[in-house]
Amino acid sequence: MKTRLLAQACAPGKVILMGEHAVVYGQPALAVPVFGVWARARVWATDEPGGHVVVEAPDIALPPTRVEDLEQGHPLRVAVEQVVAHASPPPEGLHLQLTATVPMAAGLGSSAAVAVAVLRALAQALGLQVNPETLNAWAYEVEKIHHGTPSGVDNTTVVYQQPVYFRKGHPPRPLTLGGTFTLVIGDTGVPASTRETVARVRAGWQREPARYEGLFAAIGDLVEQAREALAQGDAPRLGALMDRNHALLQALGVSHPALERLVNAAREAGAWGAKLSGGGGGGNMIALVPPERAGHVQQALQEAGARRVWVTRLGEAHRARTPGVCPEP
Ligand code: PMV
């Protein structure tokens, strides 16, 4: 039985603004947290002796289960075991409950949000002081289970909870925003596996290395320009760069008819630019819109078949958020 609440932590979703897929091959990418969607982990002490950790995740139909009874390599097991390995075993049992509003497998970084929320809450419950670099390294281990060869952009954005310029193997750099940017995020509702699209791109690269490397470099170049546009507050320029990034993602073979419908609908409704976001093959798209067009674009996406739509503003929401702290209910 649960006796008392020891800790709680939240982690937001994220979207990749530009640079997905190419980032796996060493090119830079830009990503931002999305504060409208969260994963929340709560840890209670229980009166069960022996220091067992029980995990429960009603949103993914996981009933209360001892961590050692989850299969080897289960993301929650890997997350919990990494933290427990760094702490003295607790004398009492622990019960970890995970809930999430961030949709699964939709390009909003649900796996990273879940991992970071669990790692933070458990570390806190066990009295561990964990710096962001360590937390990020642990979250990366969990991401590997989901994605195979992840770049690390998702976990990095979710751990630091700020817009980041990310390059594999380099420390992340915060992005300078010279203005406020309004993003509309549309979920196609088509389930997408990042592991599969990453593998598809890898197969293409192995078949035609020169062509794929040309596409990756072209994406990297757009990312550098987008970073400038963000710093200058130049939304129309950023939108045009997003359109060009989308065309390169199409060339990589990771778009989907449902993504094309939403991207086109957003552009027709007055977006400055639109593109798929994340792994592709379904999942999400993003549109950069003039603030006064946000409602209109949102409606156009719904009419074009979007399952869900979120509006997020870059520049305002990202200030003064303490990583890990849960939003007001
Ligand atoms: O599908 P998402 O949102 O988790 O994003 C994946 C991004 C990729 O660049 C395709 C893969 C990666 O590990 O960076």
Coordinates of N, CA, C and O in Angstrom, one line a residue, residues 7-173:
A7 N 7.9 12.2 -4.2 CA 8.4 13.1 -5.3 C 7.4 13.1 -6.5 O 6.7 12.1 -6.7
Q8 N 7.5 14.2 -7.2 CA 6.8 14.3 -8.4 C 7.6 15.1 -9.4 O 8.2 16.1 -9.0
A9 N 7.6 14.7 -10.7 CA 8.3 15.5 -11.7 C 7.5 15.4 -13.0 O 6.9 14.4 -13.3
C10 N 7.6 16.5 -13.8 CA 7.0 16.5 -15.1 C 8.0 16.8 -16.2 O 9.0 17.5 -15.9
A11 N 7.8 16.4 -17.4 CA 8.6 16.8 -18.5 C 7.7 17.1 -19.7 O 6.7 16.3 -19.9
P12 N 8.0 18.1 -20.5 CA 7.1 18.5 -21.6 C 7.4 17.7 -22.8 O 8.4 17.0 -22.9
G13 N 6.5 17.9 -23.8 CA 6.8 17.4 -25.1 C 7.8 18.2 -25.8 O 8.3 19.2 -25.3
K14 N 8.0 17.9 -27.1 CA 9.0 18.7 -27.9 C 8.6 18.6 -29.3 O 7.9 17.7 -29.7
V15 N 8.9 19.6 -30.1 CA 8.9 19.4 -31.6 C 10.2 19.8 -32.2 O 10.9 20.7 -31.6
I16 N 10.6 19.1 -33.2 CA 11.8 19.5 -34.0 C 11.3 20.6 -35.0 O 10.4 20.3 -35.8
L17 N 12.0 21.7 -34.9 CA 11.6 22.8 -35.9 C 12.2 22.5 -37.2 O 11.6 22.7 -38.2
M18 N 13.5 22.1 -37.2 CA 14.2 21.9 -38.5 C 15.3 20.9 -38.2 O 15.9 20.8 -37.1
G19 N 15.6 20.1 -39.2 CA 16.9 19.3 -39.2 C 16.7 17.8 -38.8 O 17.7 17.1 -38.7
E20 N 15.5 17.4 -38.6 CA 15.3 15.9 -38.3 C 15.9 15.0 -39.4 O 16.1 15.5 -40.5
H21 N 16.3 13.9 -39.0 CA 17.0 12.9 -39.8 C 18.4 13.3 -40.2 O 19.3 12.5 -39.9
A22 N 18.6 14.5 -40.7 CA 20.0 14.8 -41.0 C 20.8 14.9 -39.7 O 22.0 14.7 -39.7
V23 N 20.1 15.2 -38.6 CA 20.8 15.3 -37.3 C 21.4 14.0 -36.9 O 22.4 14.0 -36.2
V24 N 20.9 12.9 -37.4 CA 21.4 11.6 -37.0 C 22.8 11.4 -37.7 O 23.6 10.7 -37.2
Y25 N 23.0 12.2 -38.8 CA 24.3 12.1 -39.5 C 25.2 13.3 -39.2 O 26.0 13.6 -40.1
G26 N 25.0 13.9 -38.1 CA 26.0 14.9 -37.7 C 25.6 16.4 -38.1 O 26.4 17.3 -37.7
Q27 N 24.5 16.6 -38.7 CA 24.1 17.9 -39.1 C 23.3 18.5 -37.8 O 22.8 17.8 -37.0
P28 N 23.3 19.9 -37.8 CA 22.6 20.5 -36.6 C 21.1 20.4 -36.8 O 20.6 20.2 -37.9
A29 N 20.4 20.5 -35.7 CA 18.9 20.6 -35.7 C 18.4 21.6 -34.7 O 19.2 21.9 -33.7
L30 N 17.2 22.1 -34.8 CA 16.6 23.0 -33.9 C 15.4 22.4 -33.3 O 14.5 21.9 -34.1
A31 N 15.2 22.4 -32.0 CA 14.1 21.8 -31.4 C 13.6 22.7 -30.2 O 14.4 23.4 -29.6
V32 N 12.3 22.6 -29.9 CA 11.7 23.4 -28.9 C 10.8 22.6 -28.0 O 10.1 21.7 -28.5
P33 N 10.8 22.9 -26.7 CA 9.8 22.2 -25.9 C 8.4 22.6 -26.2 O 8.2 23.8 -26.6
V34 N 7.4 21.8 -25.9 CA 6.0 22.1 -26.1 C 5.3 22.0 -24.7 O 5.2 20.9 -24.2
F35 N 5.0 23.1 -24.1 CA 4.5 23.1 -22.8 C 3.0 22.7 -22.6 O 2.5 22.6 -21.5
G36 N 2.3 22.5 -23.7 CA 0.9 22.1 -23.6 C 0.7 20.7 -23.3 O -0.4 20.2 -23.0
V37 N 1.8 19.9 -23.5 CA 1.6 18.4 -23.3 C 2.8 17.9 -22.4 O 3.9 18.4 -22.5
W38 N 2.4 17.0 -21.5 CA 3.4 16.6 -20.4 C 3.4 15.1 -20.1 O 2.3 14.5 -20.3
A39 N 4.5 14.7 -19.6 CA 4.5 13.4 -18.9 C 4.7 13.7 -17.4 O 5.5 14.6 -17.1
R40 N 4.0 13.0 -16.5 CA 4.1 13.2 -15.1 C 4.4 11.9 -14.4 O 3.7 10.9 -14.6
A41 N 5.4 12.0 -13.5 CA 5.8 10.8 -12.7 C 5.6 11.1 -11.3 O 6.1 12.2 -10.8
R42 N 5.0 10.2 -10.5 CA 4.8 10.4 -9.1 C 5.4 9.2 -8.4 O 5.1 8.1 -8.9
V43 N 6.1 9.4 -7.3 CA 6.7 8.3 -6.6 C 6.2 8.3 -5.1 O 6.3 9.3 -4.4
W44 N 5.6 7.2 -4.7 CA 5.2 7.0 -3.3 C 6.0 6.0 -2.6 O 6.5 5.1 -3.2
A45 N 6.2 6.2 -1.3 CA 6.7 5.1 -0.5 C 5.6 4.1 -0.3 O 4.4 4.5 -0.3
T46 N 5.9 2.8 -0.2 CA 4.9 1.8 0.1 C 5.3 1.0 1.4 O 6.5 1.1 1.8
D47 N 4.4 0.3 1.9 CA 4.8 -0.5 3.1 C 5.3 -1.9 2.7 O 5.5 -2.8 3.6
E48 N 5.5 -2.1 1.4 CA 6.1 -3.4 1.0 C 7.5 -3.4 1.3 O 8.3 -2.6 0.9
P49 N 8.0 -4.4 2.1 CA 9.4 -4.4 2.5 C 10.3 -4.9 1.3 O 9.8 -5.4 0.3
G50 N 11.6 -4.6 1.4 CA 12.5 -5.2 0.4 C 12.9 -4.3 -0.7 O 13.6 -4.7 -1.6
G51 N 12.4 -3.0 -0.7 CA 12.9 -2.1 -1.7 C 12.4 -2.3 -3.1 O 13.0 -1.9 -4.0
H52 N 11.3 -3.0 -3.2 CA 10.8 -3.3 -4.6 C 10.3 -2.0 -5.2 O 9.7 -1.2 -4.5
V53 N 10.5 -1.8 -6.5 CA 9.9 -0.7 -7.2 C 8.8 -1.2 -8.1 O 9.0 -2.1 -8.9
V54 N 7.6 -0.7 -7.8 CA 6.4 -1.1 -8.6 C 6.1 0.1 -9.6 O 6.1 1.2 -9.1
V55 N 5.9 -0.2 -10.9 CA 5.6 0.9 -11.8 C 4.2 0.6 -12.3 O 3.7 -0.5 -12.5
E56 N 3.5 1.7 -12.7 CA 2.1 1.7 -13.1 C 2.0 2.8 -14.1 O 2.4 3.9 -13.9
A57 N 1.4 2.5 -15.3 CA 1.2 3.5 -16.3 C -0.2 3.3 -17.0 O -0.3 2.7 -18.0
P58 N -1.2 3.9 -16.4 CA -2.6 3.6 -16.9 C -2.7 4.0 -18.4 O -3.5 3.4 -19.1
D59 N -2.0 5.1 -18.8 CA -2.2 5.6 -20.2 C -1.7 4.6 -21.2 O -2.0 4.7 -22.4
I60 N -0.8 3.7 -20.8 CA -0.3 2.7 -21.8 C -0.7 1.3 -21.3 O -0.1 0.3 -21.6
A61 N -1.8 1.3 -20.5 CA -2.4 0.0 -20.0 C -1.4 -0.9 -19.3 O -1.4 -2.1 -19.5
L62 N -0.5 -0.3 -18.5 CA 0.4 -1.1 -17.7 C -0.1 -1.1 -16.3 O 0.0 0.0 -15.6
P63 N -0.6 -2.2 -15.8 CA -1.1 -2.3 -14.4 C 0.1 -2.3 -13.5 O 1.2 -2.5 -13.9
P64 N -0.1 -2.1 -12.2 CA 1.0 -2.1 -11.2 C 1.9 -3.3 -11.4 O 1.3 -4.4 -11.3
T65 N 3.1 -3.2 -11.7 CA 4.0 -4.3 -12.0 C 5.4 -4.0 -11.3 O 5.9 -2.9 -11.4
R66 N 5.9 -5.1 -10.7 CA 7.3 -4.9 -10.2 C 8.3 -4.7 -11.3 O 8.2 -5.4 -12.4
V67 N 9.2 -3.8 -11.2 CA 10.1 -3.5 -12.2 C 10.9 -4.7 -12.8 O 11.1 -4.9 -14.0
E68 N 11.2 -5.6 -11.8 CA 12.0 -6.8 -12.3 C 11.1 -7.8 -13.1 O 11.7 -8.7 -13.7
D69 N 9.8 -7.6 -13.1 CA 8.9 -8.4 -13.9 C 8.7 -7.9 -15.3 O 8.1 -8.5 -16.1
L70 N 9.1 -6.6 -15.5 CA 9.0 -6.1 -16.9 C 10.1 -6.8 -17.7 O 11.2 -7.2 -17.2
E71 N 9.9 -6.9 -19.0 CA 10.9 -7.6 -19.8 C 12.2 -6.8 -19.8 O 12.2 -5.6 -19.6
Q72 N 13.3 -7.5 -20.0 CA 14.6 -6.9 -20.1 C 14.6 -5.9 -21.2 O 14.0 -6.2 -22.3
G73 N 15.1 -4.7 -21.0 CA 15.1 -3.7 -22.1 C 13.8 -2.9 -22.2 O 13.6 -2.1 -23.1
H74 N 12.8 -3.2 -21.3 CA 11.6 -2.3 -21.3 C 12.1 -0.9 -20.9 O 12.8 -0.8 -19.9
P75 N 11.6 0.1 -21.6 CA 12.1 1.5 -21.3 C 11.9 1.9 -19.9 O 12.8 2.5 -19.3
L76 N 10.8 1.5 -19.3 CA 10.6 1.9 -17.9 C 11.6 1.2 -17.0 O 12.1 1.7 -16.0
R77 N 11.8 -0.1 -17.3 CA 12.8 -0.9 -16.5 C 14.2 -0.3 -16.6 O 14.9 -0.1 -15.6
V78 N 14.6 0.1 -17.8 CA 15.9 0.7 -18.0 C 16.0 2.0 -17.3 O 17.0 2.3 -16.7
A79 N 15.0 2.8 -17.4 CA 15.0 4.1 -16.7 C 15.2 3.9 -15.2 O 16.0 4.5 -14.5
V80 N 14.3 3.0 -14.6 CA 14.3 2.8 -13.1 C 15.7 2.3 -12.7 O 16.3 2.7 -11.7
E81 N 16.1 1.3 -13.4 CA 17.4 0.6 -13.0 C 18.6 1.5 -13.0 O 19.5 1.4 -12.2
Q82 N 18.6 2.4 -14.0 CA 19.7 3.4 -14.0 C 19.8 4.2 -12.8 O 20.8 4.5 -12.2
V83 N 18.6 4.7 -12.3 CA 18.6 5.5 -11.1 C 18.9 4.7 -9.9 O 19.8 5.1 -9.1
V84 N 18.3 3.6 -9.8 CA 18.4 2.7 -8.6 C 19.9 2.3 -8.4 O 20.4 2.3 -7.3
A85 N 20.6 2.1 -9.6 CA 22.0 1.7 -9.5 C 22.9 2.8 -8.8 O 24.0 2.5 -8.4
H86 N 22.4 4.0 -8.8 CA 23.2 5.1 -8.2 C 22.8 5.5 -6.8 O 23.3 6.4 -6.3
A87 N 21.8 4.7 -6.3 CA 21.3 5.1 -4.9 C 21.5 3.8 -4.0 O 21.6 2.7 -4.5
S88 N 21.5 4.1 -2.7 CA 21.5 2.9 -1.8 C 20.0 2.4 -1.9 O 19.1 3.2 -1.9
P89 N 19.9 1.1 -1.8 CA 18.5 0.6 -1.9 C 17.6 1.1 -0.8 O 18.1 1.2 0.3
P90 N 16.4 1.6 -1.2 CA 15.6 2.1 -0.1 C 15.1 1.0 0.8 O 14.9 -0.1 0.3
P91 N 14.9 1.3 2.1 CA 14.4 0.2 3.0 C 13.0 -0.1 2.7 O 12.6 -1.3 3.0
E92 N 12.2 0.8 2.2 CA 10.8 0.5 1.9 C 10.6 0.4 0.4 O 11.5 0.7 -0.4
G93 N 9.4 0.0 0.0 CA 9.1 -0.1 -1.4 C 8.8 1.2 -2.0 O 8.5 2.2 -1.3
L94 N 8.8 1.3 -3.3 CA 8.4 2.5 -4.0 C 7.4 2.2 -5.0 O 7.4 1.1 -5.6
H95 N 6.4 3.1 -5.2 CA 5.4 2.9 -6.3 C 5.5 4.1 -7.2 O 5.3 5.2 -6.8
L96 N 5.8 3.8 -8.5 CA 5.9 4.9 -9.4 C 4.7 4.9 -10.4 O 4.4 3.9 -11.0
Q97 N 4.0 6.0 -10.4 CA 2.9 6.1 -11.4 C 3.2 7.1 -12.4 O 3.6 8.3 -12.2
L98 N 3.0 6.7 -13.7 CA 3.3 7.6 -14.8 C 2.0 7.9 -15.5 O 1.2 7.0 -15.8
T99 N 1.8 9.2 -15.8 CA 0.6 9.6 -16.6 C 1.1 10.6 -17.6 O 2.1 11.2 -17.4
A100 N 0.4 10.7 -18.7 CA 0.9 11.6 -19.8 C -0.3 12.2 -20.6 O -1.2 11.5 -20.8
T101 N -0.1 13.5 -20.9 CA -1.0 14.1 -21.9 C -0.3 14.2 -23.2 O -0.9 14.5 -24.2
V102 N 1.0 13.9 -23.2 CA 1.7 13.9 -24.5 C 1.4 12.7 -25.3 O 1.5 11.6 -24.7
P103 N 0.9 12.8 -26.5 CA 0.4 11.6 -27.2 C 1.6 10.7 -27.6 O 2.7 11.2 -27.9
M104 N 1.4 9.4 -27.6 CA 2.5 8.5 -27.9 C 2.7 8.4 -29.4 O 1.7 8.5 -30.2
A105 N 3.9 8.1 -29.8 CA 4.2 7.9 -31.2 C 3.7 8.9 -32.1 O 3.1 8.5 -33.2
A106 N 3.8 10.2 -31.8 CA 3.2 11.2 -32.7 C 4.2 12.3 -33.0 O 3.8 13.4 -33.4
G107 N 5.5 12.1 -32.7 CA 6.5 13.1 -33.0 C 6.6 14.2 -32.0 O 7.3 15.2 -32.2
L108 N 5.9 14.0 -30.9 CA 6.0 15.1 -29.8 C 6.9 14.7 -28.7 O 6.9 15.3 -27.6
G109 N 7.8 13.7 -29.0 CA 8.8 13.4 -28.0 C 8.3 12.7 -26.8 O 8.8 12.8 -25.7
S110 N 7.2 11.9 -26.9 CA 6.6 11.2 -25.8 C 7.6 10.3 -25.0 O 7.7 10.3 -23.8
S111 N 8.5 9.6 -25.8 CA 9.4 8.7 -25.1 C 10.4 9.5 -24.3 O 10.7 9.1 -23.2
A112 N 10.9 10.6 -24.8 CA 11.8 11.4 -24.0 C 11.1 12.0 -22.8 O 11.7 12.0 -21.7
A113 N 9.9 12.5 -23.0 CA 9.2 13.1 -21.9 C 9.0 12.1 -20.7 O 9.2 12.4 -19.6
V114 N 8.5 10.9 -21.1 CA 8.3 9.9 -20.1 C 9.6 9.5 -19.4 O 9.7 9.5 -18.2
A115 N 10.7 9.3 -20.2 CA 12.0 8.9 -19.6 C 12.4 10.0 -18.6 O 12.8 9.7 -17.4
V116 N 12.4 11.3 -19.0 CA 12.9 12.3 -18.2 C 12.0 12.5 -16.9 O 12.6 12.7 -15.8
A117 N 10.7 12.4 -17.1 CA 9.8 12.6 -15.9 C 10.1 11.4 -14.9 O 10.3 11.7 -13.7
V118 N 10.3 10.2 -15.4 CA 10.5 9.1 -14.5 C 11.9 9.2 -13.8 O 12.0 9.0 -12.6
L119 N 12.9 9.5 -14.6 CA 14.3 9.7 -14.0 C 14.3 10.7 -12.9 O 14.9 10.5 -11.9
R120 N 13.7 11.9 -13.3 CA 13.8 13.0 -12.3 C 13.0 12.6 -11.0 O 13.5 12.9 -9.9
A121 N 11.8 12.1 -11.1 CA 11.0 11.8 -9.9 C 11.7 10.7 -9.1 O 11.7 10.9 -7.8
L122 N 12.2 9.7 -9.7 CA 12.8 8.7 -8.9 C 14.1 9.1 -8.3 O 14.4 8.8 -7.1
A123 N 14.9 9.9 -9.0 CA 16.1 10.4 -8.4 C 15.8 11.3 -7.2 O 16.4 11.2 -6.1
Q124 N 14.8 12.1 -7.3 CA 14.3 13.0 -6.2 C 13.9 12.1 -5.0 O 14.2 12.4 -3.9
A125 N 13.1 11.1 -5.3 CA 12.6 10.2 -4.2 C 13.7 9.5 -3.5 O 13.6 9.2 -2.3
L126 N 14.8 9.2 -4.2 CA 15.9 8.5 -3.6 C 17.0 9.5 -3.1 O 18.1 9.1 -2.7
G127 N 16.7 10.8 -3.1 CA 17.6 11.8 -2.6 C 18.9 12.0 -3.4 O 19.9 12.4 -2.9
L128 N 18.8 11.7 -4.7 CA 20.0 11.9 -5.5 C 20.0 13.3 -6.2 O 19.0 13.7 -6.7
Q129 N 21.1 13.9 -6.1 CA 21.3 15.2 -6.8 C 21.8 14.8 -8.2 O 22.9 14.3 -8.3
V130 N 21.1 15.1 -9.2 CA 21.5 14.7 -10.6 C 21.6 15.9 -11.5 O 20.7 16.7 -11.6
N131 N 22.8 16.1 -12.0 CA 23.0 17.3 -12.9 C 22.4 17.1 -14.3 O 22.1 15.9 -14.6
P132 N 22.1 18.1 -15.0 CA 21.4 17.9 -16.3 C 22.2 17.0 -17.3 O 21.6 16.3 -18.0
E133 N 23.5 17.1 -17.2 CA 24.3 16.3 -18.2 C 24.1 14.8 -17.9 O 23.9 14.0 -18.8
T134 N 24.1 14.4 -16.6 CA 23.8 13.0 -16.2 C 22.4 12.6 -16.6 O 22.2 11.5 -17.1
L135 N 21.5 13.4 -16.2 CA 20.1 13.1 -16.5 C 19.9 12.9 -18.0 O 19.2 12.0 -18.5
N136 N 20.5 13.8 -18.8 CA 20.5 13.7 -20.3 C 21.1 12.4 -20.8 O 20.6 11.7 -21.6
A137 N 22.2 12.0 -20.1 CA 22.9 10.7 -20.5 C 22.0 9.5 -20.2 O 21.9 8.6 -21.0
W138 N 21.3 9.6 -19.1 CA 20.4 8.5 -18.7 C 19.2 8.4 -19.7 O 18.8 7.4 -20.1
A139 N 18.7 9.6 -20.0 CA 17.5 9.6 -20.9 C 17.9 9.1 -22.3 O 17.1 8.5 -22.9
Y140 N 19.1 9.4 -22.6 CA 19.6 9.0 -23.9 C 19.6 7.4 -24.0 O 19.3 6.8 -25.0
E141 N 20.0 6.8 -22.9 CA 20.0 5.3 -22.9 C 18.6 4.8 -23.1 O 18.4 3.8 -23.8
V142 N 17.6 5.5 -22.6 CA 16.2 5.0 -22.7 C 15.8 5.3 -24.2 O 15.1 4.4 -24.8
E143 N 16.2 6.4 -24.7 CA 15.8 6.7 -26.1 C 16.4 5.7 -27.1 O 15.7 5.4 -28.1
K144 N 17.5 5.1 -26.8 CA 18.1 4.1 -27.7 C 17.2 2.9 -27.9 O 17.2 2.3 -28.9
I145 N 16.5 2.6 -26.8 CA 15.6 1.5 -26.9 C 14.4 1.8 -27.9 O 14.0 0.9 -28.7
H146 N 14.0 3.0 -27.9 CA 12.9 3.3 -28.8 C 13.4 3.5 -30.2 O 12.7 3.1 -31.1
H147 N 14.5 4.2 -30.4 CA 14.9 4.7 -31.7 C 16.0 4.0 -32.3 O 16.3 4.2 -33.5
G148 N 16.7 3.1 -31.6 CA 17.9 2.4 -32.2 C 19.1 3.3 -32.2 O 20.0 3.1 -31.3
T149 N 19.2 4.3 -33.1 CA 20.4 5.2 -33.1 C 19.9 6.6 -33.0 O 20.1 7.4 -34.0
P150 N 19.4 7.0 -31.9 CA 18.9 8.4 -31.8 C 20.0 9.4 -31.8 O 21.1 9.1 -31.3
S151 N 19.7 10.6 -32.3 CA 20.7 11.7 -32.3 C 20.9 12.2 -30.9 O 21.9 12.7 -30.5
G152 N 19.8 12.1 -30.1 CA 19.8 12.7 -28.7 C 19.1 14.1 -28.7 O 19.1 14.7 -27.6
V153 N 18.6 14.5 -29.8 CA 17.9 15.9 -29.8 C 16.7 15.9 -28.9 O 16.4 16.9 -28.2
D154 N 15.9 14.8 -28.9 CA 14.7 14.8 -28.2 C 15.0 14.9 -26.7 O 14.4 15.8 -26.0
N155 N 15.8 14.0 -26.1 CA 16.0 14.0 -24.7 C 16.7 15.3 -24.3 O 16.4 15.9 -23.2
T156 N 17.6 15.9 -25.1 CA 18.3 17.1 -24.8 C 17.3 18.3 -24.6 O 17.3 19.0 -23.6
T157 N 16.3 18.4 -25.6 CA 15.4 19.5 -25.5 C 14.5 19.3 -24.3 O 14.1 20.3 -23.6
V158 N 14.1 18.1 -24.0 CA 13.2 17.8 -22.8 C 13.9 18.0 -21.5 O 13.3 18.6 -20.6
V159 N 15.2 17.7 -21.4 CA 15.9 17.8 -20.1 C 16.1 19.3 -19.9 O 15.9 19.8 -18.8
Y160 N 16.6 20.1 -20.9 CA 16.9 21.5 -20.6 C 15.7 22.4 -20.7 O 15.7 23.5 -20.2
Q161 N 14.6 21.9 -21.3 CA 13.4 22.6 -21.4 C 13.5 24.0 -22.0 O 12.9 25.0 -21.5
Q162 N 14.4 24.1 -23.0 CA 14.5 25.4 -23.7 C 14.7 25.1 -25.2 O 15.2 24.0 -25.5
P163 N 14.5 26.1 -26.1 CA 14.8 25.9 -27.5 C 16.3 25.6 -27.6 O 17.1 26.4 -27.0
V164 N 16.6 24.6 -28.4 CA 18.1 24.3 -28.5 C 18.5 24.1 -29.9 O 17.8 23.7 -30.8
Y165 N 19.8 24.5 -30.1 CA 20.5 24.2 -31.3 C 21.3 23.0 -30.9 O 22.1 23.0 -30.0
F166 N 21.1 21.9 -31.6 CA 21.7 20.6 -31.2 C 22.5 20.0 -32.3 O 22.1 20.0 -33.5
R167 N 23.7 19.5 -31.9 CA 24.5 18.8 -32.9 C 25.1 17.6 -32.1 O 25.6 17.8 -31.0
K168 N 24.9 16.4 -32.7 CA 25.3 15.2 -32.0 C 26.8 15.3 -31.6 O 27.6 15.7 -32.4
G169 N 27.0 14.9 -30.3 CA 28.4 14.9 -29.8 C 28.9 16.3 -29.4 O 30.1 16.4 -29.0
H170 N 28.1 17.3 -29.4 CA 28.5 18.7 -29.0 C 27.5 19.1 -27.9 O 26.4 18.7 -27.9
P171 N 28.0 19.9 -26.9 CA 27.1 20.4 -25.9 C 25.9 21.2 -26.6 O 26.2 21.9 -27.5
P172 N 24.7 21.0 -26.1 CA 23.6 21.8 -26.7 C 23.7 23.2 -26.5 O 24.3 23.6 -25.4
R173 N 23.3 24.1 -27.4 CA 23.3 25.5 -27.2 C 21.9 26.1 -27.2 O 21.1 25.7 -28.1

